[in-house]
Amino acid sequence: MTRRRRIGLTLAVLVGIFVLYEVATSIIAYTSDAYVQSDLVALAPQVTGRIVGVHVSDNQNVAQGDLLASIDPVPFRLAVDQRQAELNETHAQLTADRDTIAAAQDAFASATSAANYARETQARAASLATAQDVSRADLEQANDALHRAEAALDVARAAIARAQSTAAMHQAAQVQSAAALAFAQWQLGRTRLTAPTSGTVTNLTLRVGDTAQADIPLIGIVDAHAWRIIANYKQNYLRDFAPGDTAWVWLDSEPWRLHRAKIAGIARGISRNPTPGRLLAYVAPTTDWIRLQRRFPVTLTLVDPPADLTLYMGADARVLILP
């Protein structure tokens, strides 16, 4: 075989391999860049206090509502008692205010009656003084009595307004005290940390005696209802994918067993910047120092997974899709 023929045969073989690869990849979309994913629920307390009880262990399965840990409730119970006492005090103040208003209204009614009588007396005295049937001193006495009766009426009216204003202030204090009591009761209820979802406790380091800080996560739970497979596919495959398409998944944690899956979603964008904290996923364009095409995450969910299947968040997987 001449050298020219060997070169030609080699080129023919390479072209054949390339053609077979293109044909195969147009029929079968395979990737080993896939992994198992779920949601990690970071449970953070809503109040600050000392941990007095840890009721779960690391890697324990929990159901939604299970008690996980307890914060010392004593300071919060004392706060509830204090707020309850303040609310009781405002109730007592409002009762006294109602009695004060009632007494002021009775005094106003009496002052109104006295003022009306004084007006009638003054009018009669003025009429008789015109006819010179009463003395000037009697008229002045009637006028003075009327002035004093009207002044007493103004005082009684002001007393009612003052009592009502005080009652309104105490009514606002009652509302404020009721809100403070409700908040204290809410804080007391948050001393029991319960599981927000069913799942598995992971990487538990919480111990009795630790101080729980509000809004700082203490316990992580891998959500049992959010399992999915994230497969990073080259961009040239995406046009042939659609939600609902069938896929086959090989889990490295359970080799030699294929699981049927469905495409749940296809990412519409990725970040080209590895800076963390972005809303777009970042998929590294290199692996083992080899630069690859840009890959986009495709989310898959298992179809009727076996009851004995155990999934591990972050475990490797391999995915095969027949577009």
mmCIF file of C-alpha atoms in Angstrom:
data_model
loop_
_atom_site.group_PDB
_atom_site.id
_atom_site.type_symbol
_atom_site.label_atom_id
_atom_site.label_comp_id
_atom_site.label_asym_id
_atom_site.label_seq_id
_atom_site.Cartn_x
_atom_site.Cartn_y
_atom_site.Cartn_z
ATOM 1 C CA MET A 1 0.000 0.000 0.000
ATOM 2 C CA THR A 2 1.428 3.272 -1.095
ATOM 3 C CA ARG A 3 1.833 6.221 1.208
ATOM 4 C CA ARG A 4 -0.788 8.162 -0.700
ATOM 5 C CA ARG A 5 -3.309 5.382 -0.250
ATOM 6 C CA ARG A 6 -2.536 5.151 3.480
ATOM 7 C CA ILE A 7 -3.094 8.890 3.881
ATOM 8 C CA GLY A 8 -6.330 8.687 1.909
ATOM 9 C CA LEU A 9 -7.535 5.717 3.970
ATOM 10 C CA THR A 10 -6.722 7.538 7.182
ATOM 11 C CA LEU A 11 -8.605 10.623 6.048
ATOM 12 C CA ALA A 12 -11.556 8.465 5.004
ATOM 13 C CA VAL A 13 -11.638 6.799 8.418
ATOM 14 C CA LEU A 14 -11.514 10.195 10.192
ATOM 15 C CA VAL A 15 -14.283 11.545 7.994
ATOM 16 C CA GLY A 16 -16.330 8.410 8.661
ATOM 17 C CA ILE A 17 -15.834 8.736 12.389
ATOM 18 C CA PHE A 18 -16.848 12.397 12.225
ATOM 19 C CA VAL A 19 -19.960 11.556 10.193
ATOM 20 C CA LEU A 20 -20.920 8.765 12.579
ATOM 21 C CA TYR A 21 -20.429 11.123 15.533
ATOM 22 C CA GLU A 22 -22.596 13.805 13.972
ATOM 23 C CA VAL A 23 -25.303 11.258 13.106
ATOM 24 C CA ALA A 24 -25.189 9.741 16.581
ATOM 25 C CA THR A 25 -25.286 13.094 18.359
ATOM 26 C CA SER A 26 -28.198 14.230 16.199
ATOM 27 C CA ILE A 27 -30.167 11.207 17.421
ATOM 28 C CA ILE A 28 -28.848 10.858 20.958
ATOM 29 C CA ALA A 29 -28.116 13.774 23.316
ATOM 30 C CA TYR A 30 -25.847 12.517 26.082
ATOM 31 C CA THR A 31 -24.065 14.368 28.855
ATOM 32 C CA SER A 32 -22.103 13.297 31.888
ATOM 33 C CA ASP A 33 -22.122 16.860 33.192
ATOM 34 C CA ALA A 34 -25.185 16.328 35.368
ATOM 35 C CA TYR A 35 -25.928 16.116 39.054
ATOM 36 C CA VAL A 36 -28.698 15.568 41.562
ATOM 37 C CA GLN A 37 -30.209 18.707 43.060
ATOM 38 C CA SER A 38 -32.792 19.636 45.663
ATOM 39 C CA ASP A 39 -33.624 22.697 47.748
ATOM 40 C CA LEU A 40 -31.625 23.347 50.900
ATOM 41 C CA VAL A 41 -33.956 24.985 53.402
ATOM 42 C CA ALA A 42 -31.937 27.137 55.782
ATOM 43 C CA LEU A 43 -33.943 27.314 59.004
ATOM 44 C CA ALA A 44 -33.222 30.533 60.907
ATOM 45 C CA PRO A 45 -34.826 31.492 64.231
ATOM 46 C CA GLN A 46 -36.935 34.641 64.359
ATOM 47 C CA VAL A 47 -35.884 35.458 67.931
ATOM 48 C CA THR A 48 -32.554 35.564 69.750
ATOM 49 C CA GLY A 49 -31.962 33.323 72.741
ATOM 50 C CA ARG A 50 -30.078 30.399 74.263
ATOM 51 C CA ILE A 51 -30.624 26.905 72.856
ATOM 52 C CA VAL A 52 -32.004 24.636 75.592
ATOM 53 C CA GLY A 53 -32.869 21.612 73.454
ATOM 54 C CA VAL A 54 -31.807 19.977 70.184
ATOM 55 C CA HIS A 55 -34.349 17.315 69.275
ATOM 56 C CA VAL A 56 -32.858 15.904 66.067
ATOM 57 C CA SER A 57 -29.570 14.404 64.988
ATOM 58 C CA ASP A 58 -27.455 14.874 61.904
ATOM 59 C CA ASN A 59 -28.803 13.160 58.735
ATOM 60 C CA GLN A 60 -32.143 12.440 60.420
ATOM 61 C CA ASN A 61 -35.295 12.400 58.313
ATOM 62 C CA VAL A 62 -37.946 14.797 59.572
ATOM 63 C CA ALA A 63 -41.533 15.563 58.640
ATOM 64 C CA GLN A 64 -43.020 18.984 58.276
ATOM 65 C CA GLY A 65 -43.887 20.373 61.710
ATOM 66 C CA ASP A 66 -41.454 18.184 63.673
ATOM 67 C CA LEU A 67 -39.764 19.943 66.599
ATOM 68 C CA LEU A 68 -36.083 20.482 65.782
ATOM 69 C CA ALA A 69 -34.747 22.728 68.549
ATOM 70 C CA SER A 70 -35.932 24.863 71.457
ATOM 71 C CA ILE A 71 -34.884 28.338 72.575
ATOM 72 C CA ASP A 72 -35.101 29.219 76.282
ATOM 73 C CA PRO A 73 -38.730 30.427 76.647
ATOM 74 C CA VAL A 74 -38.400 31.958 80.150
ATOM 75 C CA PRO A 75 -37.482 35.525 79.082
ATOM 76 C CA PHE A 76 -40.282 35.489 76.545
ATOM 77 C CA ARG A 77 -42.856 34.214 79.080
ATOM 78 C CA LEU A 78 -41.839 37.020 81.434
ATOM 79 C CA ALA A 79 -42.276 39.510 78.610
ATOM 80 C CA VAL A 80 -45.771 38.120 77.946
ATOM 81 C CA ASP A 81 -46.656 38.479 81.656
ATOM 82 C CA GLN A 82 -45.415 42.064 81.658
ATOM 83 C CA ARG A 83 -47.392 42.971 78.546
ATOM 84 C CA GLN A 84 -50.484 41.282 79.987
ATOM 85 C CA ALA A 85 -50.169 43.364 83.165
ATOM 86 C CA GLU A 86 -49.848 46.534 81.108
ATOM 87 C CA LEU A 87 -52.962 45.605 79.148
ATOM 88 C CA ASN A 88 -54.883 44.916 82.377
ATOM 89 C CA GLU A 89 -53.813 48.348 83.632
ATOM 90 C CA THR A 90 -55.209 50.038 80.538
ATOM 91 C CA HIS A 91 -58.502 48.138 81.027
ATOM 92 C CA ALA A 92 -58.704 49.473 84.570
ATOM 93 C CA GLN A 93 -57.911 52.993 83.400
ATOM 94 C CA LEU A 94 -60.666 52.867 80.794
ATOM 95 C CA THR A 95 -63.167 51.672 83.413
ATOM 96 C CA ALA A 96 -62.203 54.610 85.626
ATOM 97 C CA ASP A 97 -62.444 56.931 82.608
ATOM 98 C CA ARG A 98 -65.992 55.782 81.899
ATOM 99 C CA ASP A 99 -66.958 56.523 85.496
ATOM 100 C CA THR A 100 -65.284 59.947 85.285
ATOM 101 C CA ILE A 101 -67.127 60.772 82.058
ATOM 102 C CA ALA A 102 -70.448 59.692 83.576
ATOM 103 C CA ALA A 103 -69.863 61.885 86.655
ATOM 104 C CA ALA A 104 -68.871 64.825 84.440
ATOM 105 C CA GLN A 105 -71.993 64.381 82.350
ATOM 106 C CA ASP A 106 -74.155 64.337 85.514
ATOM 107 C CA ALA A 107 -72.418 67.510 86.713
ATOM 108 C CA PHE A 108 -73.008 69.091 83.303
ATOM 109 C CA ALA A 109 -76.711 68.203 83.431
ATOM 110 C CA SER A 110 -76.962 69.766 86.892
ATOM 111 C CA ALA A 111 -75.059 72.860 85.761
ATOM 112 C CA THR A 112 -77.317 73.155 82.696
ATOM 113 C CA SER A 113 -80.405 73.042 84.893
ATOM 114 C CA ALA A 114 -78.944 75.649 87.240
ATOM 115 C CA ALA A 115 -77.991 77.889 84.320
ATOM 116 C CA ASN A 116 -81.470 77.642 82.829
ATOM 117 C CA TYR A 117 -83.010 78.580 86.183
ATOM 118 C CA ALA A 118 -80.588 81.488 86.542
ATOM 119 C CA ARG A 119 -81.529 82.765 83.063
ATOM 120 C CA GLU A 120 -85.220 82.609 83.875
ATOM 121 C CA THR A 121 -84.641 84.390 87.189
ATOM 122 C CA GLN A 122 -82.516 87.104 85.568
ATOM 123 C CA ALA A 123 -85.072 87.641 82.773
ATOM 124 C CA ARG A 124 -87.904 87.964 85.326
ATOM 125 C CA ALA A 125 -85.864 90.349 87.471
ATOM 126 C CA ALA A 126 -84.974 92.486 84.459
ATOM 127 C CA SER A 127 -88.630 92.696 83.448
ATOM 128 C CA LEU A 128 -89.736 93.701 86.935
ATOM 129 C CA ALA A 129 -86.859 96.197 87.203
ATOM 130 C CA THR A 130 -88.171 97.940 84.082
ATOM 131 C CA ALA A 131 -91.518 98.367 85.818
ATOM 132 C CA GLN A 132 -89.626 99.323 88.973
ATOM 133 C CA ASP A 133 -91.243 96.439 90.879
ATOM 134 C CA VAL A 134 -87.834 95.137 92.153
ATOM 135 C CA SER A 135 -84.817 96.947 93.464
ATOM 136 C CA ARG A 136 -81.602 97.542 91.540
ATOM 137 C CA ALA A 137 -79.788 95.306 94.038
ATOM 138 C CA ASP A 138 -82.113 92.374 93.288
ATOM 139 C CA LEU A 139 -81.406 92.730 89.556
ATOM 140 C CA GLU A 140 -77.662 92.808 90.100
ATOM 141 C CA GLN A 141 -77.950 89.744 92.317
ATOM 142 C CA ALA A 142 -79.834 87.904 89.557
ATOM 143 C CA ASN A 143 -77.208 88.953 86.985
ATOM 144 C CA ASP A 144 -74.398 87.720 89.219
ATOM 145 C CA ALA A 145 -76.164 84.405 89.775
ATOM 146 C CA LEU A 146 -76.539 83.983 85.998
ATOM 147 C CA HIS A 147 -72.836 84.696 85.414
ATOM 148 C CA ARG A 148 -71.831 82.165 88.041
ATOM 149 C CA ALA A 149 -74.228 79.539 86.633
ATOM 150 C CA GLU A 150 -72.877 80.005 83.082
ATOM 151 C CA ALA A 151 -69.284 79.798 84.376
ATOM 152 C CA ALA A 152 -70.146 76.571 86.191
ATOM 153 C CA LEU A 153 -71.709 75.268 82.966
ATOM 154 C CA ASP A 154 -68.502 76.049 81.040
ATOM 155 C CA VAL A 155 -66.451 74.258 83.717
ATOM 156 C CA ALA A 156 -68.717 71.198 83.530
ATOM 157 C CA ARG A 157 -68.480 71.169 79.715
ATOM 158 C CA ALA A 158 -64.677 71.412 79.888
ATOM 159 C CA ALA A 159 -64.597 68.593 82.441
ATOM 160 C CA ILE A 160 -66.455 66.314 80.002
ATOM 161 C CA ALA A 161 -64.050 67.189 77.175
ATOM 162 C CA ARG A 162 -61.061 66.594 79.434
ATOM 163 C CA ALA A 163 -62.409 63.240 80.621
ATOM 164 C CA GLN A 164 -63.146 62.158 77.033
ATOM 165 C CA SER A 165 -59.645 63.201 75.909
ATOM 166 C CA THR A 166 -58.110 61.201 78.741
ATOM 167 C CA ALA A 167 -60.258 58.208 77.789
ATOM 168 C CA ALA A 168 -59.133 58.495 74.149
ATOM 169 C CA MET A 169 -55.497 58.553 75.269
ATOM 170 C CA HIS A 170 -56.030 55.486 77.429
ATOM 171 C CA GLN A 171 -57.887 53.797 74.543
ATOM 172 C CA ALA A 172 -54.820 54.301 72.330
ATOM 173 C CA ALA A 173 -52.627 52.960 75.136
ATOM 174 C CA GLN A 174 -54.880 49.904 75.316
ATOM 175 C CA VAL A 175 -54.459 49.245 71.586
ATOM 176 C CA GLN A 176 -50.700 49.687 71.932
ATOM 177 C CA SER A 177 -50.602 47.335 74.917
ATOM 178 C CA ALA A 178 -52.668 44.733 73.052
ATOM 179 C CA ALA A 179 -50.260 44.914 70.102
ATOM 180 C CA ALA A 180 -47.271 44.601 72.436
ATOM 181 C CA LEU A 181 -48.872 41.569 74.086
ATOM 182 C CA ALA A 182 -49.563 39.951 70.701
ATOM 183 C CA PHE A 183 -45.960 40.532 69.645
ATOM 184 C CA ALA A 184 -44.646 39.063 72.915
ATOM 185 C CA GLN A 185 -46.874 36.007 72.436
ATOM 186 C CA TRP A 186 -45.639 35.688 68.849
ATOM 187 C CA GLN A 187 -42.033 35.779 70.062
ATOM 188 C CA LEU A 188 -42.790 33.128 72.681
ATOM 189 C CA GLY A 189 -44.248 30.895 69.972
ATOM 190 C CA ARG A 190 -41.061 31.270 67.929
ATOM 191 C CA THR A 191 -38.937 29.666 70.652
ATOM 192 C CA ARG A 192 -39.902 26.288 69.147
ATOM 193 C CA LEU A 193 -38.085 25.679 65.866
ATOM 194 C CA THR A 194 -40.092 23.280 63.708
ATOM 195 C CA ALA A 195 -39.379 21.788 60.309
ATOM 196 C CA PRO A 196 -40.906 23.942 57.538
ATOM 197 C CA THR A 197 -40.870 20.990 55.151
ATOM 198 C CA SER A 198 -40.183 17.276 55.107
ATOM 199 C CA GLY A 199 -36.618 16.300 54.387
ATOM 200 C CA THR A 200 -33.270 15.340 55.884
ATOM 201 C CA VAL A 201 -31.277 17.357 58.402
ATOM 202 C CA THR A 202 -27.789 17.936 57.074
ATOM 203 C CA ASN A 203 -24.491 19.103 58.559
ATOM 204 C CA LEU A 204 -26.012 19.686 61.993
ATOM 205 C CA THR A 205 -23.587 21.420 64.356
ATOM 206 C CA LEU A 206 -26.117 23.021 66.724
ATOM 207 C CA ARG A 207 -25.632 22.154 70.402
ATOM 208 C CA VAL A 208 -27.410 22.929 73.659
ATOM 209 C CA GLY A 209 -26.013 26.144 75.110
ATOM 210 C CA ASP A 210 -25.399 27.801 71.749
ATOM 211 C CA THR A 211 -26.886 31.237 71.241
ATOM 212 C CA ALA A 212 -29.427 31.490 68.461
ATOM 213 C CA GLN A 213 -29.322 34.783 66.597
ATOM 214 C CA ALA A 214 -32.436 36.004 64.840
ATOM 215 C CA ASP A 215 -32.367 35.557 61.040
ATOM 216 C CA ILE A 216 -29.075 33.587 61.107
ATOM 217 C CA PRO A 217 -29.561 29.987 59.831
ATOM 218 C CA LEU A 218 -29.016 27.223 62.380
ATOM 219 C CA ILE A 219 -30.294 24.062 60.705
ATOM 220 C CA GLY A 220 -30.227 22.949 57.079
ATOM 221 C CA ILE A 221 -32.857 20.592 55.639
ATOM 222 C CA VAL A 222 -32.614 18.959 52.222
ATOM 223 C CA ASP A 223 -36.178 19.192 50.903
ATOM 224 C CA ALA A 224 -37.636 15.748 50.251
ATOM 225 C CA HIS A 225 -40.118 17.100 47.699
ATOM 226 C CA ALA A 226 -37.797 19.096 45.445
ATOM 227 C CA TRP A 227 -35.524 16.431 43.923
ATOM 228 C CA ARG A 228 -34.482 17.052 40.346
ATOM 229 C CA ILE A 229 -31.624 16.405 37.949
ATOM 230 C CA ILE A 230 -29.656 19.305 36.496
ATOM 231 C CA ALA A 231 -28.003 18.356 33.204
ATOM 232 C CA ASN A 232 -25.723 20.852 31.461
ATOM 233 C CA TYR A 233 -26.127 20.457 27.698
ATOM 234 C CA LYS A 234 -24.235 22.080 24.873
ATOM 235 C CA GLN A 235 -26.149 24.895 23.286
ATOM 236 C CA ASN A 236 -26.497 23.131 19.923
ATOM 237 C CA TYR A 237 -28.737 20.479 21.559
ATOM 238 C CA LEU A 238 -31.232 22.912 23.026
ATOM 239 C CA ARG A 239 -33.275 23.556 19.901
ATOM 240 C CA ASP A 240 -34.378 19.915 19.868
ATOM 241 C CA PHE A 241 -35.495 19.855 23.524
ATOM 242 C CA ALA A 242 -38.944 20.684 24.854
ATOM 243 C CA PRO A 243 -40.549 20.377 28.289
ATOM 244 C CA GLY A 244 -42.131 16.965 28.660
ATOM 245 C CA ASP A 245 -39.573 15.140 26.513
ATOM 246 C CA THR A 246 -38.457 11.786 27.870
ATOM 247 C CA ALA A 247 -34.958 11.309 29.221
ATOM 248 C CA TRP A 248 -33.027 8.504 30.857
ATOM 249 C CA VAL A 249 -30.915 9.104 33.931
ATOM 250 C CA TRP A 250 -28.013 7.084 35.291
ATOM 251 C CA LEU A 251 -27.174 7.921 38.911
ATOM 252 C CA ASP A 252 -23.598 7.328 39.985
ATOM 253 C CA SER A 253 -24.914 6.662 43.504
ATOM 254 C CA GLU A 254 -26.948 3.782 42.029
ATOM 255 C CA PRO A 255 -25.058 2.478 38.976
ATOM 256 C CA TRP A 256 -26.319 0.028 36.365
ATOM 257 C CA ARG A 257 -29.882 1.231 36.704
ATOM 258 C CA LEU A 258 -31.637 3.649 34.358
ATOM 259 C CA HIS A 259 -34.475 5.879 35.569
ATOM 260 C CA ARG A 260 -37.016 7.476 33.304
ATOM 261 C CA ALA A 261 -37.343 11.250 33.587
ATOM 262 C CA LYS A 262 -39.069 14.176 31.952
ATOM 263 C CA ILE A 263 -37.674 17.552 30.968
ATOM 264 C CA ALA A 264 -39.199 20.062 33.388
ATOM 265 C CA GLY A 265 -37.513 23.168 32.070
ATOM 266 C CA ILE A 266 -34.700 24.563 29.953
ATOM 267 C CA ALA A 267 -32.706 27.549 31.132
ATOM 268 C CA ARG A 268 -33.106 30.616 28.938
ATOM 269 C CA GLY A 269 -29.849 32.168 30.051
ATOM 270 C CA ILE A 270 -26.554 31.629 31.860
ATOM 271 C CA SER A 271 -24.056 34.010 33.394
ATOM 272 C CA ARG A 272 -20.696 34.397 31.721
ATOM 273 C CA ASN A 273 -19.305 35.829 34.949
ATOM 274 C CA PRO A 274 -18.451 33.436 37.801
ATOM 275 C CA THR A 275 -19.214 36.080 40.435
ATOM 276 C CA PRO A 276 -21.474 34.425 43.031
ATOM 277 C CA GLY A 277 -24.842 35.795 44.066
ATOM 278 C CA ARG A 278 -26.197 36.357 40.573
ATOM 279 C CA LEU A 279 -29.675 35.281 39.514
ATOM 280 C CA LEU A 280 -28.350 33.556 36.388
ATOM 281 C CA ALA A 281 -26.677 30.179 36.709
ATOM 282 C CA TYR A 282 -22.974 29.998 35.897
ATOM 283 C CA VAL A 283 -21.711 26.923 34.033
ATOM 284 C CA ALA A 284 -17.917 26.695 33.773
ATOM 285 C CA PRO A 285 -16.857 26.559 30.098
ATOM 286 C CA THR A 286 -13.865 24.343 30.843
ATOM 287 C CA THR A 287 -13.382 20.900 32.287
ATOM 288 C CA ASP A 288 -10.014 19.252 32.894
ATOM 289 C CA TRP A 289 -8.396 22.298 31.195
ATOM 290 C CA ILE A 290 -10.365 21.659 28.000
ATOM 291 C CA ARG A 291 -12.525 24.488 26.790
ATOM 292 C CA LEU A 292 -16.032 23.358 25.866
ATOM 293 C CA GLN A 293 -19.009 24.886 24.144
ATOM 294 C CA ARG A 294 -21.273 26.929 26.353
ATOM 295 C CA ARG A 295 -23.668 24.657 28.202
ATOM 296 C CA PHE A 296 -27.120 25.449 29.532
ATOM 297 C CA PRO A 297 -28.847 23.786 32.499
ATOM 298 C CA VAL A 298 -31.735 21.481 31.654
ATOM 299 C CA THR A 299 -33.920 20.478 34.595
ATOM 300 C CA LEU A 300 -35.363 16.967 34.711
ATOM 301 C CA THR A 301 -37.650 15.230 37.165
ATOM 302 C CA LEU A 302 -37.803 11.500 37.681
ATOM 303 C CA VAL A 303 -40.980 9.726 36.602
ATOM 304 C CA ASP A 304 -42.384 7.331 39.213
ATOM 305 C CA PRO A 305 -39.085 6.797 41.050
ATOM 306 C CA PRO A 306 -38.872 3.547 43.063
ATOM 307 C CA ALA A 307 -39.882 3.841 46.709
ATOM 308 C CA ASP A 308 -36.488 2.526 47.798
ATOM 309 C CA LEU A 309 -34.557 5.073 45.713
ATOM 310 C CA THR A 310 -32.265 7.260 47.815
ATOM 311 C CA LEU A 311 -31.097 10.476 46.220
ATOM 312 C CA TYR A 312 -28.077 12.475 47.325
ATOM 313 C CA MET A 313 -27.876 16.188 46.681
ATOM 314 C CA GLY A 314 -24.826 16.970 44.558
ATOM 315 C CA ALA A 315 -24.263 13.392 43.403
ATOM 316 C CA ASP A 316 -23.104 12.872 39.830
ATOM 317 C CA ALA A 317 -25.474 11.666 37.140
ATOM 318 C CA ARG A 318 -25.485 10.961 33.423
ATOM 319 C CA VAL A 319 -28.391 11.847 31.173
ATOM 320 C CA LEU A 320 -29.502 10.503 27.796
ATOM 321 C CA ILE A 321 -32.190 12.280 25.776
ATOM 322 C CA LEU A 322 -33.609 11.180 22.457
ATOM 323 C CA PRO A 323 -34.681 14.456 20.819
#
